[in-house]
C-alpha cells in the first residue's frame, strides 16, 4: 500500500501554474533557484514529481525528509544559508504557509514573499483529473465493464456521501442512525467501512414507501392526499394507484372493468382529478383501503417500537422529497412516540413541499438540496432510473410486517424483481458486481492517507456517474439500456425506445414512451443515434411538458 500511495502521489500531483510561471521567470532572468520543503516523501520521489510537473533547472533541493531539519523551526533555513554560503539578506524565500514560510524566515532576516492560495487556484476539472488518476492506479478490474462502472462511478459518489453524513452526524450530535431499505443497505455497508466514531450507532430499518404509506392512509384516505404520496411522475398508471393503496389490481379487475378501464389504463397528473369515473372507482375502494390500512398500522407501529425508533435520530436514504420520513414521523406522532427526525439524502428534489402537509420535515441533501437552497440543480433527473438501480438491495421490496413463529415482527418482502421462477436474472449479478466494486473503491481509497486532505466536492465525486447518465457512449447504452426498472407496481426498461420511423407515424406513443423512460437521455440518444446536445433537448422537452 505504501508503494501504491507513492505511485499515486506522483501521478496525481498538479502544478500550480502561477507559481511555475514565477519559477520560470526567475530562471529566465538568471536567478539562482533553490527548492525546499518540509514534505515527508523521499528525495527521489520529490525529484520525479518535480520533473513530472515540468519543474526543472533549479540549483539544489533541500528536503526535511533528507536533512532531518524543518522550515518550521528555522533549522532548515540555517542549513541552507550555511551550505550555500549566504547571508540572510541575500536570500528571498517564497512560500504559502504563514509560520514556516513567512514568520520564521522573516525573524531570521530572510526576505520573504507570502503567497495566498485561493480555492479557485485548482478547479473541479483538476480535481476530477486527480481523482481519475487515483482510480486508474487503484482499479484492477477495468476489463469488466460493470465492475469498472461500480469502482469509477458509484464508488466515489458513495464515498463522498458517507464522509458528508459522518460530518453532519457529528455536527448535529446524532448517535442513532437508521438506514432505510432498500437503497440504504449499500450505504450502510459503506458507512461501516468509513466510520471510526464509536458514538455513531447505525441500524438497517426494513421499510419502503408502500410499508410506511399504506398504514397511515386511514388517517386521510382522500384521493388528493394519495396523490402527494405517489411517485411525482406526470403519467400515473391505474396499477400504481392500486399499488399505492396496498391493493392488488388483479383482485379488483371486475371493478376496474365496471368503470371502463383495464390493466394498462393511465392518466396525466395535471388532469387526473377531472377523471370522474376514476373518482367513483376510488370511492368504492375506500372502505377496503381504510380497513387494510388500520390493520397494517398496528403491525407497522409495533415493528418501529421493536426497533427502538424513537427520540432524536437520523434517517438515511437515496432521496428525493422526504416522503418516507413524512410517513414515519406522522405514524410515530399518532401513537404518541416523541421523535425528532433529521433526514439525510443524496438529493432533495424541488417537489419536497408536497410532504409538508403533515408537519415540517428536516431534510438535507448531498448533491442537491432544494429544501435549503432554492437555486439547487437536480443532477439526477435525466437518468433517475439508472441512478436508483445502482443502489438497489438484492432482495424484494418490503410489503408490510408479519409475526414470525416467535411472535417477532419481521418484514414481509415482495418477490425480488430480478428473480423469475426461482432463477436469479442477469441484472442481479450485474448490480452485485457494481456494488461490490464500489465498496472495493472505498476500502482502497480509505487506505491512502493523503487523499483525506484533498477537498473533493460532491460535483467532482459525482462527475463520472453524471457523464454516463448525460453523455452515454454506445457501449454504455448497449450494456445498460435494457436493464429493467420497477416502480409503483410497474416494470420498465431504462430505455425502451422504438424506431424513429415508428414514432413518425405514432407521435402519441413517443410522448408516452419518453415519459415512461427512467433514463430519458439514453432514450433520446438510442432514438436519434447521432451526435447531439441531448441534455439541452431533454430540458426543452421537460419544460414543454
Coordinates of C-alpha atoms in Angstrom, one line a residue:
X1 CA 0.0 0.0 0.0
X2 CA 2.9 2.4 0.7
X3 CA 4.2 1.8 -2.9
X4 CA 0.7 2.5 -4.2
X5 CA 0.5 5.7 -2.2
X6 CA 3.9 6.9 -3.6
X7 CA 2.9 5.9 -7.1
X8 CA -0.4 7.6 -6.8
X9 CA 1.0 10.8 -5.3
X10 CA 3.5 11.0 -8.2
X11 CA 0.7 10.7 -10.8
X12 CA -1.9 13.0 -9.2
X13 CA 0.3 16.0 -8.3
X14 CA -0.8 19.0 -10.3
X15 CA 1.5 22.0 -10.9
X16 CA 0.3 25.4 -9.7
X17 CA 0.6 27.4 -13.0
X18 CA 1.2 30.8 -11.4
X19 CA 4.0 29.5 -9.2
X20 CA 5.6 27.6 -12.0
X21 CA 5.4 30.7 -14.1
X22 CA 7.2 32.7 -11.4
X23 CA 9.8 29.9 -11.2
X24 CA 10.5 30.0 -14.9
X25 CA 10.6 33.8 -14.9
X26 CA 13.4 33.7 -12.2
X27 CA 15.4 31.2 -14.3
X28 CA 14.9 33.4 -17.4
X29 CA 16.4 36.3 -15.5
X30 CA 19.4 34.4 -14.4
X31 CA 18.4 33.9 -10.8
X32 CA 19.7 31.0 -8.8
X33 CA 16.7 29.0 -7.6
X34 CA 16.7 26.6 -4.7
X35 CA 13.7 24.4 -3.8
X36 CA 13.0 23.5 -0.2
X37 CA 10.1 21.7 1.5
X38 CA 9.0 20.1 4.8
X39 CA 7.5 17.3 2.7
X40 CA 7.8 13.8 4.2
X41 CA 8.3 11.9 0.9
X42 CA 11.8 10.6 -0.1
X43 CA 14.0 12.9 -2.2
X44 CA 14.0 10.7 -5.3
X45 CA 10.2 10.8 -5.3
X46 CA 10.1 14.6 -4.9
X47 CA 12.6 15.0 -7.8
X48 CA 10.4 12.7 -10.0
X49 CA 7.3 14.7 -9.1
X50 CA 9.0 18.0 -9.9
X51 CA 10.2 16.6 -13.3
X52 CA 6.7 15.2 -14.0
X53 CA 5.2 18.7 -13.4
X54 CA 7.8 20.3 -15.7
X55 CA 9.8 21.9 -12.9
X56 CA 13.5 21.6 -14.0
X57 CA 16.6 23.9 -13.9
X58 CA 16.8 24.5 -10.2
X59 CA 20.2 24.5 -8.4
X60 CA 19.5 22.4 -5.3
X61 CA 16.7 20.6 -3.5
X62 CA 16.7 20.7 0.3
X63 CA 14.1 18.4 2.0
X64 CA 13.3 17.8 5.6
X65 CA 12.9 14.1 4.9
X66 CA 16.6 14.0 3.8
X67 CA 18.2 16.6 6.1
X68 CA 16.1 16.0 9.2
X69 CA 15.6 19.7 9.7
X70 CA 12.4 21.7 9.2
X71 CA 11.4 25.2 8.0
X72 CA 9.0 25.5 10.9
X73 CA 11.9 25.5 13.5
X74 CA 14.2 27.6 11.2
X75 CA 16.8 24.8 11.3
X76 CA 16.4 24.1 7.6
X77 CA 16.9 27.7 6.6
X78 CA 20.1 27.9 8.7
X79 CA 21.3 24.7 7.0
X80 CA 20.7 26.2 3.5
X81 CA 22.4 29.5 4.4
X82 CA 25.4 27.6 5.6
X83 CA 25.6 25.2 2.7
X84 CA 25.1 28.0 0.1
X85 CA 27.4 30.4 2.0
X86 CA 24.8 33.1 2.0
X87 CA 23.8 35.9 4.3
X88 CA 20.1 36.0 5.2
X89 CA 19.7 39.3 3.3
X90 CA 20.9 37.6 0.1
X91 CA 18.0 35.1 0.2
X92 CA 14.4 35.6 -0.9
X93 CA 12.0 32.9 0.2
X94 CA 8.7 32.4 -1.4
X95 CA 6.0 30.2 0.2
X96 CA 2.4 29.8 1.2
X97 CA 2.5 28.8 4.9
X98 CA 2.3 31.7 7.4
X99 CA 4.6 30.4 10.1
X100 CA 7.0 28.2 8.1
X101 CA 7.3 30.4 5.0
X102 CA 6.8 33.9 6.3
X103 CA 7.2 34.4 10.1
X104 CA 10.1 32.1 10.7
X105 CA 12.4 33.3 7.8
X106 CA 11.4 36.9 8.5
X107 CA 12.6 36.6 12.0
X108 CA 15.9 35.3 10.6
X109 CA 16.4 38.3 8.3
X110 CA 15.5 36.5 5.1
X111 CA 13.4 38.4 2.6
X112 CA 10.0 36.7 2.3
X113 CA 7.1 36.8 -0.1
X114 CA 3.9 35.2 1.1
X115 CA 1.6 33.6 -1.5
X116 CA -2.1 33.5 -0.7
X117 CA -3.7 30.4 -2.3
X118 CA -7.4 30.5 -3.0
X119 CA -9.8 27.7 -3.8
X120 CA -10.0 28.9 -7.3
X121 CA -6.4 28.1 -8.0
X122 CA -7.5 24.5 -8.6
X123 CA -10.8 24.0 -10.3
X124 CA -13.1 21.0 -10.5
X125 CA -11.5 19.8 -13.7
X126 CA -8.2 19.5 -12.0
X127 CA -9.6 17.6 -9.0
X128 CA -11.5 15.3 -11.3
X129 CA -8.3 14.6 -13.2
X130 CA -6.6 13.9 -9.9
X131 CA -9.5 11.6 -8.8
X132 CA -9.4 9.6 -12.0
X133 CA -5.6 9.2 -11.8
X134 CA -6.1 7.7 -8.3
X135 CA -8.8 5.4 -9.7
X136 CA -6.7 4.3 -12.7
X137 CA -3.9 3.3 -10.4
X138 CA -6.1 1.5 -7.8
X139 CA -8.6 -0.2 -10.1
X140 CA -7.7 -3.8 -11.0
X141 CA -10.9 -4.6 -12.9
X142 CA -11.0 -2.2 -15.9
X143 CA -11.7 -5.1 -18.3
X144 CA -15.0 -5.8 -16.7
X145 CA -17.5 -3.1 -17.7
X146 CA -19.8 -3.4 -14.7
X147 CA -17.0 -3.7 -12.1
X148 CA -15.3 -0.6 -13.6
X149 CA -18.6 1.2 -13.5
X150 CA -19.0 0.5 -9.9
X151 CA -15.4 1.4 -9.0
X152 CA -15.2 4.5 -11.1
X153 CA -18.7 5.9 -10.9
X154 CA -20.7 4.6 -7.8
X155 CA -17.6 4.2 -5.5
X156 CA -16.5 7.9 -5.4
X157 CA -20.1 9.2 -5.0
X158 CA -20.8 6.8 -2.2
X159 CA -17.5 7.5 -0.5
X160 CA -18.1 11.3 -0.6
X161 CA -21.7 10.9 0.6
X162 CA -20.6 8.8 3.6
X163 CA -18.0 11.3 4.7
X164 CA -20.6 14.1 4.4
X165 CA -23.0 12.0 6.5
X166 CA -20.5 11.5 9.2
X167 CA -19.5 15.2 9.3
X168 CA -23.2 16.1 9.7
X169 CA -23.9 13.5 12.3
X170 CA -21.0 14.8 14.4
X171 CA -22.0 18.4 13.9
X172 CA -25.6 17.7 15.0
X173 CA -24.5 15.4 17.8
X174 CA -26.6 12.5 16.4
X175 CA -25.7 9.0 17.6
X176 CA -28.6 6.9 16.3
X177 CA -28.8 6.4 12.6
X178 CA -31.3 4.4 10.6
X179 CA -30.6 3.5 7.0
X180 CA -33.8 2.9 5.1
X181 CA -34.2 -0.2 2.9
X182 CA -33.6 -0.9 0.2
X183 CA -31.2 1.7 -1.1
X184 CA -29.8 2.2 2.3
X185 CA -28.1 -1.2 2.6
X186 CA -25.2 -0.4 0.3
X187 CA -24.9 2.9 2.1
X188 CA -24.7 1.2 5.5
X189 CA -22.1 -1.2 4.2
X190 CA -20.0 1.8 3.0
X191 CA -20.7 3.7 6.3
X192 CA -19.4 0.7 8.3
X193 CA -16.2 0.8 6.3
X194 CA -15.5 4.5 6.7
X195 CA -16.9 5.3 10.2
X196 CA -14.4 5.3 13.0
X197 CA -16.6 7.2 15.5
X198 CA -17.9 4.6 18.0
X199 CA -20.6 7.1 19.2
X200 CA -22.4 6.7 15.8
X201 CA -24.6 3.6 16.0
X202 CA -26.2 2.6 12.8
X203 CA -29.1 0.3 12.1
X204 CA -30.9 -1.1 9.0
X205 CA -34.6 -0.3 9.0
X206 CA -36.6 -2.6 6.7
X207 CA -39.1 -0.1 5.3
X208 CA -40.5 1.0 1.9
X209 CA -42.8 3.7 0.6
X210 CA -45.5 1.1 0.5
X211 CA -44.9 -0.3 4.0
X212 CA -45.0 3.2 5.5
X213 CA -47.6 4.8 3.3
X214 CA -50.4 2.2 3.4
X215 CA -50.6 2.1 7.3
X216 CA -51.5 5.8 7.5
X217 CA -54.0 6.1 4.7
X218 CA -56.9 5.5 7.2
X219 CA -56.0 8.9 8.7
X220 CA -56.7 10.7 5.4
X221 CA -57.9 8.4 2.6
X222 CA -58.7 11.2 0.2
X223 CA -57.5 10.8 -3.4
X224 CA -55.9 14.3 -3.2
X225 CA -53.8 13.1 -0.2
X226 CA -52.9 9.9 -2.1
X227 CA -51.5 11.9 -5.0
X228 CA -49.0 13.5 -2.6
X229 CA -47.8 10.0 -1.7
X230 CA -47.3 8.6 -5.1
X231 CA -44.3 9.0 -7.4
X232 CA -44.3 12.5 -8.8
X233 CA -44.4 11.3 -12.4
X234 CA -46.5 13.2 -14.8
X235 CA -48.0 10.0 -16.1
X236 CA -49.9 7.9 -13.4
X237 CA -51.0 4.3 -14.2
X238 CA -54.1 2.7 -12.7
X239 CA -51.7 -0.1 -11.5
X240 CA -49.7 2.5 -9.5
X241 CA -52.8 3.8 -7.8
X242 CA -53.8 0.3 -6.6
X243 CA -50.2 -0.3 -5.6
X244 CA -50.2 3.0 -3.7
X245 CA -53.2 2.0 -1.5
X246 CA -51.8 -1.6 -0.9
X247 CA -54.3 -3.4 -3.1
X248 CA -53.8 -5.8 -6.0
X249 CA -55.4 -4.6 -9.2
X250 CA -55.9 -8.2 -10.4
X251 CA -58.1 -8.9 -7.4
X252 CA -60.4 -6.0 -8.4
X253 CA -60.5 -6.5 -12.2
X254 CA -64.3 -6.6 -12.2
X255 CA -64.4 -3.2 -10.6
X256 CA -61.8 -1.8 -13.0
X257 CA -63.8 -3.0 -16.0
X258 CA -67.1 -1.7 -14.5
X259 CA -65.7 1.8 -14.9
X260 CA -64.4 1.2 -18.4
X261 CA -60.7 0.8 -17.5
X262 CA -58.2 -2.1 -18.0
X263 CA -54.8 -3.1 -16.6
X264 CA -53.0 -0.7 -18.9
X265 CA -55.0 2.4 -18.2
X266 CA -53.1 5.5 -17.2
X267 CA -53.8 9.2 -16.5
X268 CA -51.9 12.5 -16.6
X269 CA -51.3 14.2 -13.2
X270 CA -52.4 17.6 -14.3
X271 CA -55.9 16.4 -15.3
X272 CA -56.4 13.3 -13.1
X273 CA -58.8 15.0 -10.7
X274 CA -61.1 15.6 -13.6
X275 CA -61.5 11.8 -14.3
X276 CA -65.0 11.3 -12.8
X277 CA -65.0 7.6 -13.4
X278 CA -61.8 7.2 -11.6
X279 CA -63.1 9.2 -8.6
X280 CA -66.1 6.9 -8.5
X281 CA -63.9 3.8 -8.6
X282 CA -61.7 5.1 -5.9
X283 CA -64.8 5.9 -3.7
X284 CA -65.9 2.3 -4.0
X285 CA -62.4 1.2 -2.7
X286 CA -62.3 3.5 0.3
X287 CA -63.8 1.2 2.9
X288 CA -61.4 -1.6 1.9
X289 CA -58.5 0.8 1.9
X290 CA -59.3 2.0 5.4
X291 CA -59.7 -1.5 6.9
X292 CA -56.5 -2.7 5.4
X293 CA -54.6 0.5 6.4
X294 CA -55.7 0.2 10.1
X295 CA -54.6 -3.5 10.2
X296 CA -51.2 -2.7 8.8
X297 CA -50.8 0.4 11.0
X298 CA -50.9 -1.7 14.2
X299 CA -48.2 -4.1 13.0
X300 CA -46.0 -1.3 11.5
X301 CA -46.0 0.7 14.7
X302 CA -45.1 -2.5 16.7
X303 CA -42.2 -3.1 14.4
X304 CA -41.0 0.5 15.0
X305 CA -41.2 0.1 18.8
X306 CA -39.3 -3.2 18.4
X307 CA -36.5 -1.4 16.5
X308 CA -36.5 1.4 19.2
X309 CA -37.4 4.1 16.6
X310 CA -37.9 7.0 19.0
X311 CA -36.3 10.2 20.3
X312 CA -33.8 12.1 18.2
X313 CA -32.3 10.2 15.3
X314 CA -31.2 10.4 11.7
X315 CA -32.6 8.6 8.7
X316 CA -30.6 8.0 5.6
X317 CA -31.9 7.1 2.1
X318 CA -31.3 7.9 -1.6
X319 CA -34.0 10.8 -1.6
X320 CA -36.0 12.6 -3.2
X321 CA -38.7 14.5 -1.3
X322 CA -38.8 13.1 2.2
X323 CA -42.0 11.0 1.7
X324 CA -41.0 8.0 3.9
X325 CA -39.7 10.4 6.6
X326 CA -43.1 12.1 6.5
X327 CA -45.0 8.8 6.8
X328 CA -42.8 7.6 9.7
X329 CA -42.9 11.0 11.5
X330 CA -46.8 11.0 11.2
X331 CA -47.1 7.4 12.4
X332 CA -44.9 8.0 15.5
X333 CA -46.9 11.1 16.3
X334 CA -50.2 9.3 16.1
X335 CA -49.1 6.7 18.7
X336 CA -47.5 9.3 20.9
X337 CA -43.9 8.4 20.5
X338 CA -41.7 11.5 20.9
X339 CA -39.4 12.0 17.9
X340 CA -37.1 14.4 16.2
X341 CA -36.1 13.0 12.8
X342 CA -33.3 14.5 10.7
X343 CA -33.3 13.2 7.1
X344 CA -30.2 12.9 5.0
X345 CA -30.3 12.1 1.3
X346 CA -28.2 12.0 -1.8
X347 CA -30.6 14.7 -3.0
X348 CA -33.7 16.6 -2.0
X349 CA -35.9 17.4 -5.0
X350 CA -37.9 20.6 -5.7
X351 CA -41.2 18.8 -5.1
X352 CA -40.5 18.2 -1.4
X353 CA -43.2 20.7 -0.4
X354 CA -45.9 18.1 -1.1
X355 CA -44.7 16.3 2.0
X356 CA -45.0 19.3 4.3
X357 CA -48.8 19.0 4.9
X358 CA -48.4 16.8 7.9
X359 CA -45.8 18.9 9.6
X360 CA -42.4 20.3 8.9
X361 CA -39.6 18.0 8.0
X362 CA -35.8 18.3 8.5
X363 CA -34.2 17.5 5.1
X364 CA -30.6 17.6 4.0
X365 CA -29.3 16.8 0.5
X366 CA -25.7 16.0 -0.6
X367 CA -25.7 16.5 -4.4
X368 CA -28.6 19.0 -4.5
X369 CA -30.9 20.3 -1.8
X370 CA -33.9 22.4 -2.8
X371 CA -35.2 22.4 0.8
X372 CA -32.2 24.5 2.0
X373 CA -31.3 26.1 -1.4
X374 CA -33.9 27.1 -3.9
X375 CA -31.2 27.6 -6.6
X376 CA -30.2 23.9 -6.5
X377 CA -29.9 21.9 -9.7
X378 CA -31.4 18.4 -9.8
X379 CA -28.5 16.5 -11.1
X380 CA -30.1 13.0 -11.5
X381 CA -33.5 13.6 -13.0
X382 CA -32.5 12.9 -16.7
X383 CA -31.3 9.4 -15.6
X384 CA -33.1 8.7 -12.3
X385 CA -33.8 5.1 -13.1
X386 CA -30.1 4.3 -13.8
X387 CA -29.1 6.2 -10.7
X388 CA -31.5 4.3 -8.4
X389 CA -30.7 0.9 -9.9
X390 CA -27.1 1.2 -8.7
X391 CA -28.2 1.4 -5.1
X392 CA -30.7 -1.5 -5.2
X393 CA -30.6 -4.2 -2.5
X394 CA -30.6 -7.8 -3.8
X395 CA -33.9 -8.6 -2.2
X396 CA -37.5 -7.8 -2.9
X397 CA -39.2 -4.6 -1.6
X398 CA -40.8 -4.5 1.8
X399 CA -44.5 -5.1 1.6
X400 CA -45.6 -5.0 5.2
X401 CA -45.0 -6.6 8.6
X402 CA -45.9 -10.1 9.9
X403 CA -45.2 -12.1 13.0
X404 CA -42.7 -15.0 12.8
X405 CA -43.1 -18.2 14.8
X406 CA -41.6 -16.4 17.8
X407 CA -44.1 -13.6 17.6
X408 CA -41.3 -11.2 16.5
X409 CA -42.3 -8.6 13.9
X410 CA -40.4 -9.1 10.6
X411 CA -40.7 -7.5 7.2
X412 CA -42.6 -9.4 4.6
X413 CA -41.0 -8.9 1.2
X414 CA -42.3 -9.0 -2.3
X415 CA -40.5 -11.4 -4.7
X416 CA -37.2 -10.0 -5.9
X417 CA -37.7 -8.3 -9.2
X418 CA -34.6 -9.9 -10.7
X419 CA -35.7 -13.4 -9.8
X420 CA -38.1 -15.3 -12.1
X421 CA -39.3 -18.9 -11.4
X422 CA -36.7 -19.2 -8.7
X423 CA -33.9 -18.2 -11.1
X424 CA -31.8 -15.2 -10.5
X425 CA -31.7 -13.0 -13.6
X426 CA -28.6 -11.3 -15.2
X427 CA -29.5 -8.0 -13.6
X428 CA -29.0 -9.5 -10.1
X429 CA -25.4 -10.4 -10.8
X430 CA -24.7 -7.0 -12.5
X431 CA -25.9 -5.0 -9.6
X432 CA -23.9 -7.2 -7.3
X433 CA -20.8 -6.6 -9.3
X434 CA -21.3 -2.9 -9.4
X435 CA -21.9 -2.6 -5.7
X436 CA -19.0 -4.9 -4.7
X437 CA -16.6 -2.8 -6.9
X438 CA -17.9 0.4 -5.3
X439 CA -17.1 -1.0 -1.8
X440 CA -13.7 -2.1 -3.1
X441 CA -13.0 1.6 -4.2
X442 CA -14.0 2.8 -0.7
X443 CA -11.7 0.2 1.0
X444 CA -8.8 1.1 -1.3
X445 CA -9.1 4.9 -1.1
X446 CA -9.6 4.9 2.7
X447 CA -6.1 3.2 2.9
X448 CA -4.4 6.2 1.2
X449 CA -3.6 8.7 3.9
X450 CA -3.0 11.8 1.8
X451 CA -6.4 11.7 0.0
X452 CA -8.2 12.8 3.1
X453 CA -6.6 16.3 2.7
X454 CA -7.9 16.7 -0.9
X455 CA -11.1 18.9 -0.9
X456 CA -13.1 16.8 -3.4
X457 CA -16.5 18.4 -3.9
X458 CA -19.8 16.5 -4.4
X459 CA -19.8 17.6 -8.0
X460 CA -16.3 16.1 -8.6
X461 CA -17.2 12.8 -7.0
X462 CA -20.4 12.6 -9.0
X463 CA -18.9 13.6 -12.3
X464 CA -18.1 10.1 -13.6
X465 CA -21.6 8.8 -13.0
X466 CA -23.0 12.0 -14.4
X467 CA -21.0 11.6 -17.6
X468 CA -22.5 8.1 -18.1
X469 CA -26.0 9.5 -17.4
X470 CA -25.9 12.6 -19.5
X471 CA -23.4 11.6 -22.2
X472 CA -23.6 7.8 -22.5
X473 CA -21.3 6.1 -25.0
X474 CA -22.5 3.5 -27.4
X475 CA -21.1 0.9 -25.0
X476 CA -22.9 2.4 -22.0
X477 CA -26.2 2.2 -23.9
X478 CA -25.5 -1.3 -25.1
X479 CA -24.7 -2.5 -21.6
X480 CA -27.4 -0.6 -19.6
X481 CA -30.4 0.3 -21.8
X482 CA -32.4 -2.9 -21.4
X483 CA -31.9 -3.0 -17.7
X484 CA -35.4 -3.4 -16.1
X485 CA -36.6 -0.8 -13.6
X486 CA -39.5 -1.3 -11.2
X487 CA -41.6 1.5 -9.7
X488 CA -45.0 1.7 -8.1
X489 CA -46.1 -1.7 -9.3
X490 CA -44.9 -1.2 -12.9
X491 CA -42.0 -2.5 -14.9
X492 CA -39.9 -0.5 -17.4
X493 CA -36.7 -0.8 -19.3
X494 CA -34.3 2.0 -18.6
X495 CA -34.5 2.8 -22.3
X496 CA -37.4 1.3 -24.3
X497 CA -37.4 3.5 -27.5
X498 CA -38.8 2.1 -30.7
X499 CA -37.6 3.2 -34.1
X500 CA -37.6 6.8 -35.4
X501 CA -39.9 5.8 -38.2
X502 CA -42.4 4.2 -35.8
X503 CA -42.7 7.4 -33.9
X504 CA -43.2 9.5 -37.1
X505 CA -46.4 7.6 -37.6
X506 CA -47.3 7.2 -33.9
X507 CA -46.3 10.6 -32.3
X508 CA -48.5 10.0 -29.2
X509 CA -46.6 6.9 -28.4
X510 CA -43.4 8.9 -28.4
X511 CA -44.7 11.1 -25.6
X512 CA -45.9 8.1 -23.6
X513 CA -42.7 6.2 -24.0
X514 CA -40.5 9.2 -23.2
X515 CA -42.5 9.9 -20.0
X516 CA -42.2 6.3 -19.0
X517 CA -38.5 6.1 -19.6
X518 CA -36.4 6.3 -16.5
X519 CA -33.3 7.3 -18.5
X520 CA -34.5 10.0 -20.8
X521 CA -31.1 11.0 -22.1
X522 CA -30.5 7.3 -23.0
X523 CA -33.9 7.1 -24.7
X524 CA -33.2 10.2 -26.9
X525 CA -29.8 9.0 -27.9
X526 CA -31.0 5.5 -28.7
X527 CA -33.7 7.1 -30.8
X528 CA -31.7 9.6 -32.8
X529 CA -28.4 7.8 -32.9
X530 CA -26.4 11.0 -33.9
X531 CA -24.1 13.4 -32.1
X532 CA -26.4 15.9 -30.5
X533 CA -26.8 18.1 -27.4
X534 CA -29.2 15.7 -25.8
X535 CA -29.3 17.3 -22.4
X536 CA -30.4 20.6 -23.9
X537 CA -33.1 18.7 -25.9
X538 CA -34.2 17.0 -22.7
X539 CA -34.6 20.3 -20.9
X540 CA -36.6 21.8 -23.8
X541 CA -39.0 18.8 -23.8
X542 CA -39.3 18.8 -20.0
X543 CA -40.3 22.5 -19.9
X544 CA -42.9 21.9 -22.7
X545 CA -44.5 19.1 -20.7

